[in-house]
Amino acid sequence: AQTVTQSQPEMSVQEAETVTLSCTYDTSESDYYLFWYKQPPSRQMILVIRQEAYKQQNATENRFSVNFQKAAKSFSLKISDSQLGDAAMYFCAYRSAEGNEKLTFGTGTRLTIIP
Amino acid sequence: GAGVSQSPSNKVTEKGKDVELRCDPISGHTALYWYRQSLGQGLEFLIYFQGNSAPDKSGLPSDRFSAERTGGSVSTLTIQRTQQEDSAVYLCASSLIGGTSGSHEQFFGPGTRLTVL
């Protein structure tokens, strides 16, 4: 079974600064997808960024980028120019490329933005 | 278009009562998922529907939990004889399987917060 680990329960960053959230995972599969989801107090899970394991290039979405290290099974999220609206719980998630479509989530990192 | 909707938003019930939670997926989405989020925890997979069939119900924690989906659309998660440990946020998600994107992005609803007294 796959597992996802987020070792930072809480993180804080000054507004406009850069912060990196860590995620590691364990799998025996070679093809899969990785995701970062944001969950604000409204509870709505919002997809921030996705990475296909077969792609070596790190995904980027505006101020959000990932550092995907397949051999190390590491998938960190970097948020640049942090904004107050970035405050939320961030979840790392794994999905196999075959068979079961379910997402396996980490336990989350609560990000606080300091004005 | 409309996103995934869930009802009720909040539900308070007494231990031993049955509850039904509803999910309306995005129109045209063939896949539907239920997850449970306990306080301070990540999301735990419960069940996955492809159309009206549930090829994976391995995450249902006990036989008190059941789910169905009708018409390839609305799904209902039923919890019988609720227990205090069932208190959690129940999230529903839907995705379009077979689209051009292999990642099959899951779109989540706002969840139902269930409190069992």
PDB file of C-alpha atoms in Angstrom:
ATOM      1  CA  ALA A   1       0.000   0.000   0.000  1.00  0.00           C
ATOM      2  CA  GLN A   2       1.078   3.525  -0.668  1.00  0.00           C
ATOM      3  CA  THR A   3       1.729   5.977   2.142  1.00  0.00           C
ATOM      4  CA  VAL A   4       2.192   9.743   2.149  1.00  0.00           C
ATOM      5  CA  THR A   5       4.033  11.551   4.936  1.00  0.00           C
ATOM      6  CA  GLN A   6       3.999  15.246   5.751  1.00  0.00           C
ATOM      7  CA  SER A   7       6.378  15.811   8.641  1.00  0.00           C
ATOM      8  CA  GLN A   8       5.561  19.479   9.243  1.00  0.00           C
ATOM      9  CA  PRO A   9       2.238  19.842  11.077  1.00  0.00           C
ATOM     10  CA  GLU A  10       2.580  23.642  11.052  1.00  0.00           C
ATOM     11  CA  MET A  11       4.596  26.217   9.146  1.00  0.00           C
ATOM     12  CA  SER A  12       4.617  29.988   9.124  1.00  0.00           C
ATOM     13  CA  VAL A  13       6.055  32.536   6.730  1.00  0.00           C
ATOM     14  CA  GLN A  14       6.227  36.286   6.459  1.00  0.00           C
ATOM     15  CA  GLU A  15       4.071  37.821   3.782  1.00  0.00           C
ATOM     16  CA  ALA A  16       5.969  38.134   0.462  1.00  0.00           C
ATOM     17  CA  GLU A  17       8.559  35.563   1.535  1.00  0.00           C
ATOM     18  CA  THR A  18       9.048  32.021   0.212  1.00  0.00           C
ATOM     19  CA  VAL A  19       8.125  28.837   2.050  1.00  0.00           C
ATOM     20  CA  THR A  20       8.629  25.158   1.246  1.00  0.00           C
ATOM     21  CA  LEU A  21       6.321  22.397   2.448  1.00  0.00           C
ATOM     22  CA  SER A  22       7.705  18.862   2.560  1.00  0.00           C
ATOM     23  CA  CYS A  23       6.141  15.599   1.446  1.00  0.00           C
ATOM     24  CA  THR A  24       7.537  12.101   1.085  1.00  0.00           C
ATOM     25  CA  TYR A  25       5.755   9.014  -0.138  1.00  0.00           C
ATOM     26  CA  ASP A  26       6.298   5.317  -0.391  1.00  0.00           C
ATOM     27  CA  THR A  27       5.296   3.213  -3.377  1.00  0.00           C
ATOM     28  CA  SER A  28       6.503   0.291  -5.428  1.00  0.00           C
ATOM     29  CA  GLU A  29       4.845   1.635  -8.557  1.00  0.00           C
ATOM     30  CA  SER A  30       6.732   3.414 -11.314  1.00  0.00           C
ATOM     31  CA  ASP A  31       3.863   5.411 -12.775  1.00  0.00           C
ATOM     32  CA  TYR A  32       1.670   7.627 -10.624  1.00  0.00           C
ATOM     33  CA  TYR A  33       0.479  11.162 -10.007  1.00  0.00           C
ATOM     34  CA  LEU A  34       1.224  13.511  -7.140  1.00  0.00           C
ATOM     35  CA  PHE A  35      -0.887  16.452  -6.046  1.00  0.00           C
ATOM     36  CA  TRP A  36      -0.900  19.341  -3.620  1.00  0.00           C
ATOM     37  CA  TYR A  37      -4.329  20.398  -2.382  1.00  0.00           C
ATOM     38  CA  LYS A  38      -5.184  23.496  -0.367  1.00  0.00           C
ATOM     39  CA  GLN A  39      -7.996  23.451   2.197  1.00  0.00           C
ATOM     40  CA  PRO A  40      -9.012  26.874   3.555  1.00  0.00           C
ATOM     41  CA  PRO A  41     -11.402  27.203   6.546  1.00  0.00           C
ATOM     42  CA  SER A  42     -14.319  26.832   4.115  1.00  0.00           C
ATOM     43  CA  ARG A  43     -13.329  23.102   3.913  1.00  0.00           C
ATOM     44  CA  GLN A  44     -13.308  23.168   0.101  1.00  0.00           C
ATOM     45  CA  MET A  45     -10.332  21.185  -1.203  1.00  0.00           C
ATOM     46  CA  ILE A  46      -8.680  23.090  -4.045  1.00  0.00           C
ATOM     47  CA  LEU A  47      -6.094  21.577  -6.364  1.00  0.00           C
ATOM     48  CA  VAL A  48      -2.926  23.674  -6.302  1.00  0.00           C
ATOM     49  CA  ILE A  49      -0.597  21.707  -8.534  1.00  0.00           C
ATOM     50  CA  ARG A  50      -0.104  18.236 -10.023  1.00  0.00           C
ATOM     51  CA  GLN A  51       2.921  16.243 -11.157  1.00  0.00           C
ATOM     52  CA  GLU A  52       3.071  13.196 -13.405  1.00  0.00           C
ATOM     53  CA  ALA A  53       5.771  10.795 -12.231  1.00  0.00           C
ATOM     54  CA  TYR A  54       6.946  10.095 -15.785  1.00  0.00           C
ATOM     55  CA  LYS A  55       7.769  13.763 -16.299  1.00  0.00           C
ATOM     56  CA  GLN A  56      11.181  14.858 -15.082  1.00  0.00           C
ATOM     57  CA  GLN A  57      10.348  18.539 -15.347  1.00  0.00           C
ATOM     58  CA  ASN A  58       8.984  20.040 -12.154  1.00  0.00           C
ATOM     59  CA  ALA A  59       5.469  21.429 -12.399  1.00  0.00           C
ATOM     60  CA  THR A  60       4.878  25.166 -11.935  1.00  0.00           C
ATOM     61  CA  GLU A  61       1.661  27.139 -11.498  1.00  0.00           C
ATOM     62  CA  ASN A  62       2.290  30.845 -11.065  1.00  0.00           C
ATOM     63  CA  ARG A  63       3.720  31.307  -7.539  1.00  0.00           C
ATOM     64  CA  PHE A  64       3.554  27.581  -6.801  1.00  0.00           C
ATOM     65  CA  SER A  65       6.193  25.110  -7.874  1.00  0.00           C
ATOM     66  CA  VAL A  66       7.289  21.646  -6.857  1.00  0.00           C
ATOM     67  CA  ASN A  67      10.587  19.900  -6.370  1.00  0.00           C
ATOM     68  CA  PHE A  68       9.932  16.331  -7.481  1.00  0.00           C
ATOM     69  CA  GLN A  69      12.695  13.866  -6.646  1.00  0.00           C
ATOM     70  CA  LYS A  70      11.474  10.481  -7.882  1.00  0.00           C
ATOM     71  CA  ALA A  71      14.409   8.431  -6.622  1.00  0.00           C
ATOM     72  CA  ALA A  72      14.119   9.965  -3.176  1.00  0.00           C
ATOM     73  CA  LYS A  73      10.293   9.774  -3.303  1.00  0.00           C
ATOM     74  CA  SER A  74      10.079  13.399  -2.314  1.00  0.00           C
ATOM     75  CA  PHE A  75       7.570  15.982  -3.524  1.00  0.00           C
ATOM     76  CA  SER A  76       7.902  19.408  -1.895  1.00  0.00           C
ATOM     77  CA  LEU A  77       5.813  22.494  -2.598  1.00  0.00           C
ATOM     78  CA  LYS A  78       7.383  25.939  -2.831  1.00  0.00           C
ATOM     79  CA  ILE A  79       5.204  29.004  -2.474  1.00  0.00           C
ATOM     80  CA  SER A  80       6.855  32.226  -3.609  1.00  0.00           C
ATOM     81  CA  ASP A  81       5.766  35.752  -2.681  1.00  0.00           C
ATOM     82  CA  SER A  82       3.438  34.398   0.009  1.00  0.00           C
ATOM     83  CA  GLN A  83       0.091  36.152   0.297  1.00  0.00           C
ATOM     84  CA  LEU A  84      -2.451  36.300   3.119  1.00  0.00           C
ATOM     85  CA  GLY A  85      -4.829  34.243   0.996  1.00  0.00           C
ATOM     86  CA  ASP A  86      -2.354  31.364   0.982  1.00  0.00           C
ATOM     87  CA  ALA A  87      -3.116  30.635   4.634  1.00  0.00           C
ATOM     88  CA  ALA A  88      -4.702  27.165   4.736  1.00  0.00           C
ATOM     89  CA  MET A  89      -4.085  23.480   5.324  1.00  0.00           C
ATOM     90  CA  TYR A  90      -2.015  21.949   2.555  1.00  0.00           C
ATOM     91  CA  PHE A  91      -2.305  18.262   1.738  1.00  0.00           C
ATOM     92  CA  CYS A  92       0.010  16.172  -0.382  1.00  0.00           C
ATOM     93  CA  ALA A  93      -1.705  13.311  -2.210  1.00  0.00           C
ATOM     94  CA  TYR A  94      -0.759  10.280  -4.310  1.00  0.00           C
ATOM     95  CA  ARG A  95      -2.711   8.489  -7.013  1.00  0.00           C
ATOM     96  CA  SER A  96      -1.743   5.390  -8.905  1.00  0.00           C
ATOM     97  CA  ALA A  97      -1.733   5.676 -12.690  1.00  0.00           C
ATOM     98  CA  GLU A  98      -3.508   2.348 -12.978  1.00  0.00           C
ATOM     99  CA  GLY A  99      -6.395   0.598 -11.359  1.00  0.00           C
ATOM    100  CA  ASN A 100      -7.822   2.219  -8.278  1.00  0.00           C
ATOM    101  CA  GLU A 101      -8.488   5.910  -8.699  1.00  0.00           C
ATOM    102  CA  LYS A 102      -8.453   6.812  -5.036  1.00  0.00           C
ATOM    103  CA  LEU A 103      -6.225   9.508  -3.592  1.00  0.00           C
ATOM    104  CA  THR A 104      -3.978   8.732  -0.633  1.00  0.00           C
ATOM    105  CA  PHE A 105      -3.396  11.826   1.485  1.00  0.00           C
ATOM    106  CA  GLY A 106      -0.816  12.967   3.988  1.00  0.00           C
ATOM    107  CA  THR A 107      -1.909  14.424   7.307  1.00  0.00           C
ATOM    108  CA  GLY A 108      -1.450  18.003   6.153  1.00  0.00           C
ATOM    109  CA  THR A 109       0.563  21.110   6.988  1.00  0.00           C
ATOM    110  CA  ARG A 110      -1.135  24.183   8.416  1.00  0.00           C
ATOM    111  CA  LEU A 111       0.392  27.268   6.812  1.00  0.00           C
ATOM    112  CA  THR A 112       0.145  30.621   8.572  1.00  0.00           C
ATOM    113  CA  ILE A 113       1.029  33.860   6.794  1.00  0.00           C
ATOM    114  CA  ILE A 114       2.437  36.582   9.049  1.00  0.00           C
ATOM    115  CA  PRO A 115       1.525  40.103   7.861  1.00  0.00           C
TER     116      PRO A 115
ATOM    117  CA  GLY B   1     -20.885  25.372 -14.351  1.00  0.00           C
ATOM    118  CA  ALA B   2     -21.855  24.187 -10.903  1.00  0.00           C
ATOM    119  CA  GLY B   3     -19.318  22.389  -8.799  1.00  0.00           C
ATOM    120  CA  VAL B   4     -19.788  19.422  -6.508  1.00  0.00           C
ATOM    121  CA  SER B   5     -22.469  20.053  -3.928  1.00  0.00           C
ATOM    122  CA  GLN B   6     -23.165  18.249  -0.672  1.00  0.00           C
ATOM    123  CA  SER B   7     -26.024  18.333   1.768  1.00  0.00           C
ATOM    124  CA  PRO B   8     -26.541  18.941   4.551  1.00  0.00           C
ATOM    125  CA  SER B   9     -23.630  21.232   5.324  1.00  0.00           C
ATOM    126  CA  ASN B  10     -23.781  20.278   8.971  1.00  0.00           C
ATOM    127  CA  LYS B  11     -25.564  17.436  10.711  1.00  0.00           C
ATOM    128  CA  VAL B  12     -25.896  16.844  14.430  1.00  0.00           C
ATOM    129  CA  THR B  13     -27.363  13.524  15.492  1.00  0.00           C
ATOM    130  CA  GLU B  14     -27.694  11.358  18.537  1.00  0.00           C
ATOM    131  CA  LYS B  15     -25.741   8.178  19.019  1.00  0.00           C
ATOM    132  CA  GLY B  16     -27.612   5.235  17.549  1.00  0.00           C
ATOM    133  CA  LYS B  17     -29.513   7.210  14.911  1.00  0.00           C
ATOM    134  CA  ASP B  18     -29.129   6.696  11.162  1.00  0.00           C
ATOM    135  CA  VAL B  19     -27.926   9.523   8.903  1.00  0.00           C
ATOM    136  CA  GLU B  20     -27.867  10.070   5.150  1.00  0.00           C
ATOM    137  CA  LEU B  21     -25.363  12.345   3.442  1.00  0.00           C
ATOM    138  CA  ARG B  22     -25.916  13.452  -0.129  1.00  0.00           C
ATOM    139  CA  CYS B  23     -23.495  14.306  -2.914  1.00  0.00           C
ATOM    140  CA  ASP B  24     -24.309  15.896  -6.276  1.00  0.00           C
ATOM    141  CA  PRO B  25     -21.296  15.539  -8.577  1.00  0.00           C
ATOM    142  CA  ILE B  26     -20.377  17.768 -11.490  1.00  0.00           C
ATOM    143  CA  SER B  27     -22.644  16.967 -14.429  1.00  0.00           C
ATOM    144  CA  GLY B  28     -21.053  14.406 -16.722  1.00  0.00           C
ATOM    145  CA  HIS B  29     -18.480  13.196 -14.234  1.00  0.00           C
ATOM    146  CA  THR B  30     -18.489   9.409 -14.259  1.00  0.00           C
ATOM    147  CA  ALA B  31     -16.403   8.816 -11.149  1.00  0.00           C
ATOM    148  CA  LEU B  32     -17.436   9.708  -7.610  1.00  0.00           C
ATOM    149  CA  TYR B  33     -15.499   9.320  -4.369  1.00  0.00           C
ATOM    150  CA  TRP B  34     -16.271   9.590  -0.674  1.00  0.00           C
ATOM    151  CA  TYR B  35     -13.593  10.528   1.848  1.00  0.00           C
ATOM    152  CA  ARG B  36     -13.679  11.077   5.601  1.00  0.00           C
ATOM    153  CA  GLN B  37     -11.657  13.726   7.394  1.00  0.00           C
ATOM    154  CA  SER B  38     -11.423  13.325  11.152  1.00  0.00           C
ATOM    155  CA  LEU B  39     -10.332  16.246  13.316  1.00  0.00           C
ATOM    156  CA  GLY B  40      -6.732  17.174  12.589  1.00  0.00           C
ATOM    157  CA  GLN B  41      -6.265  14.319  10.147  1.00  0.00           C
ATOM    158  CA  GLY B  42      -5.846  13.918   6.436  1.00  0.00           C
ATOM    159  CA  LEU B  43      -8.515  12.512   4.206  1.00  0.00           C
ATOM    160  CA  GLU B  44      -9.312   8.819   4.421  1.00  0.00           C
ATOM    161  CA  PHE B  45     -10.751   7.083   1.353  1.00  0.00           C
ATOM    162  CA  LEU B  46     -14.098   5.380   1.858  1.00  0.00           C
ATOM    163  CA  ILE B  47     -15.559   4.288  -1.492  1.00  0.00           C
ATOM    164  CA  TYR B  48     -15.249   4.876  -5.226  1.00  0.00           C
ATOM    165  CA  PHE B  49     -18.025   4.716  -7.825  1.00  0.00           C
ATOM    166  CA  GLN B  50     -17.581   4.344 -11.544  1.00  0.00           C
ATOM    167  CA  GLY B  51     -21.046   5.009 -12.916  1.00  0.00           C
ATOM    168  CA  ASN B  52     -23.435   3.249 -10.551  1.00  0.00           C
ATOM    169  CA  SER B  53     -20.983   0.507  -9.642  1.00  0.00           C
ATOM    170  CA  ALA B  54     -18.586   0.561  -6.700  1.00  0.00           C
ATOM    171  CA  PRO B  55     -15.432  -1.289  -7.756  1.00  0.00           C
ATOM    172  CA  ASP B  56     -13.666  -0.254  -4.562  1.00  0.00           C
ATOM    173  CA  LYS B  57     -15.437  -0.024  -1.232  1.00  0.00           C
ATOM    174  CA  SER B  58     -12.419  -1.124   0.762  1.00  0.00           C
ATOM    175  CA  GLY B  59     -12.316   2.046   2.847  1.00  0.00           C
ATOM    176  CA  LEU B  60     -15.733   1.669   4.450  1.00  0.00           C
ATOM    177  CA  PRO B  61     -14.863   1.254   8.148  1.00  0.00           C
ATOM    178  CA  SER B  62     -17.684  -1.101   9.096  1.00  0.00           C
ATOM    179  CA  ASP B  63     -20.906  -2.652   7.859  1.00  0.00           C
ATOM    180  CA  ARG B  64     -22.762   0.292   9.378  1.00  0.00           C
ATOM    181  CA  PHE B  65     -21.529   2.317   6.413  1.00  0.00           C
ATOM    182  CA  SER B  66     -23.059   1.939   2.965  1.00  0.00           C
ATOM    183  CA  ALA B  67     -23.319   4.042  -0.159  1.00  0.00           C
ATOM    184  CA  GLU B  68     -25.204   4.003  -3.391  1.00  0.00           C
ATOM    185  CA  ARG B  69     -25.261   5.978  -6.581  1.00  0.00           C
ATOM    186  CA  THR B  70     -28.220   6.204  -8.905  1.00  0.00           C
ATOM    187  CA  GLY B  71     -28.492   7.343 -12.511  1.00  0.00           C
ATOM    188  CA  GLY B  72     -24.741   7.802 -12.637  1.00  0.00           C
ATOM    189  CA  SER B  73     -25.217  11.011 -10.706  1.00  0.00           C
ATOM    190  CA  VAL B  74     -26.319  11.589  -7.106  1.00  0.00           C
ATOM    191  CA  SER B  75     -24.770   9.502  -4.363  1.00  0.00           C
ATOM    192  CA  THR B  76     -25.910   8.887  -0.813  1.00  0.00           C
ATOM    193  CA  LEU B  77     -23.674   7.764   2.032  1.00  0.00           C
ATOM    194  CA  THR B  78     -25.635   6.150   4.841  1.00  0.00           C
ATOM    195  CA  ILE B  79     -24.347   5.549   8.335  1.00  0.00           C
ATOM    196  CA  GLN B  80     -26.504   3.325  10.502  1.00  0.00           C
ATOM    197  CA  ARG B  81     -26.514   3.298  14.301  1.00  0.00           C
ATOM    198  CA  THR B  82     -24.078   6.203  14.447  1.00  0.00           C
ATOM    199  CA  GLN B  83     -21.290   6.189  17.008  1.00  0.00           C
ATOM    200  CA  GLN B  84     -19.314   9.108  18.419  1.00  0.00           C
ATOM    201  CA  GLU B  85     -16.230   8.014  16.478  1.00  0.00           C
ATOM    202  CA  ASP B  86     -18.182   8.625  13.263  1.00  0.00           C
ATOM    203  CA  SER B  87     -17.949  12.370  13.931  1.00  0.00           C
ATOM    204  CA  ALA B  88     -15.951  13.850  11.063  1.00  0.00           C
ATOM    205  CA  VAL B  89     -16.224  15.850   7.873  1.00  0.00           C
ATOM    206  CA  TYR B  90     -17.393  13.700   4.968  1.00  0.00           C
ATOM    207  CA  LEU B  91     -16.120  14.939   1.622  1.00  0.00           C
ATOM    208  CA  CYS B  92     -17.303  13.932  -1.803  1.00  0.00           C
ATOM    209  CA  ALA B  93     -15.345  14.360  -5.020  1.00  0.00           C
ATOM    210  CA  SER B  94     -16.029  13.674  -8.680  1.00  0.00           C
ATOM    211  CA  SER B  95     -13.858  13.325 -11.750  1.00  0.00           C
ATOM    212  CA  LEU B  96     -14.139  12.724 -15.470  1.00  0.00           C
ATOM    213  CA  ILE B  97     -12.564   9.388 -16.257  1.00  0.00           C
ATOM    214  CA  GLY B  98     -11.464   8.998 -19.839  1.00  0.00           C
ATOM    215  CA  GLY B  99     -10.865  12.661 -20.493  1.00  0.00           C
ATOM    216  CA  THR B 100      -7.779  13.979 -22.203  1.00  0.00           C
ATOM    217  CA  SER B 101      -5.947  14.482 -18.937  1.00  0.00           C
ATOM    218  CA  GLY B 102      -4.638  11.252 -17.487  1.00  0.00           C
ATOM    219  CA  SER B 103      -4.465  12.741 -14.053  1.00  0.00           C
ATOM    220  CA  HIS B 104      -8.288  12.675 -13.773  1.00  0.00           C
ATOM    221  CA  GLU B 105      -8.462  15.640 -11.433  1.00  0.00           C
ATOM    222  CA  GLN B 106     -10.866  15.169  -8.557  1.00  0.00           C
ATOM    223  CA  PHE B 107     -13.100  18.119  -7.757  1.00  0.00           C
ATOM    224  CA  PHE B 108     -14.252  18.267  -4.166  1.00  0.00           C
ATOM    225  CA  GLY B 109     -17.457  19.429  -2.554  1.00  0.00           C
ATOM    226  CA  PRO B 110     -17.558  21.532   0.633  1.00  0.00           C
ATOM    227  CA  GLY B 111     -18.231  18.506   2.816  1.00  0.00           C
ATOM    228  CA  THR B 112     -20.765  17.596   5.473  1.00  0.00           C
ATOM    229  CA  ARG B 113     -19.683  18.037   9.073  1.00  0.00           C
ATOM    230  CA  LEU B 114     -21.240  15.216  11.095  1.00  0.00           C
ATOM    231  CA  THR B 115     -21.389  15.464  14.867  1.00  0.00           C
ATOM    232  CA  VAL B 116     -22.602  12.479  16.855  1.00  0.00           C
ATOM    233  CA  LEU B 117     -23.584  13.332  20.417  1.00  0.00           C
TER     234      LEU B 117
END
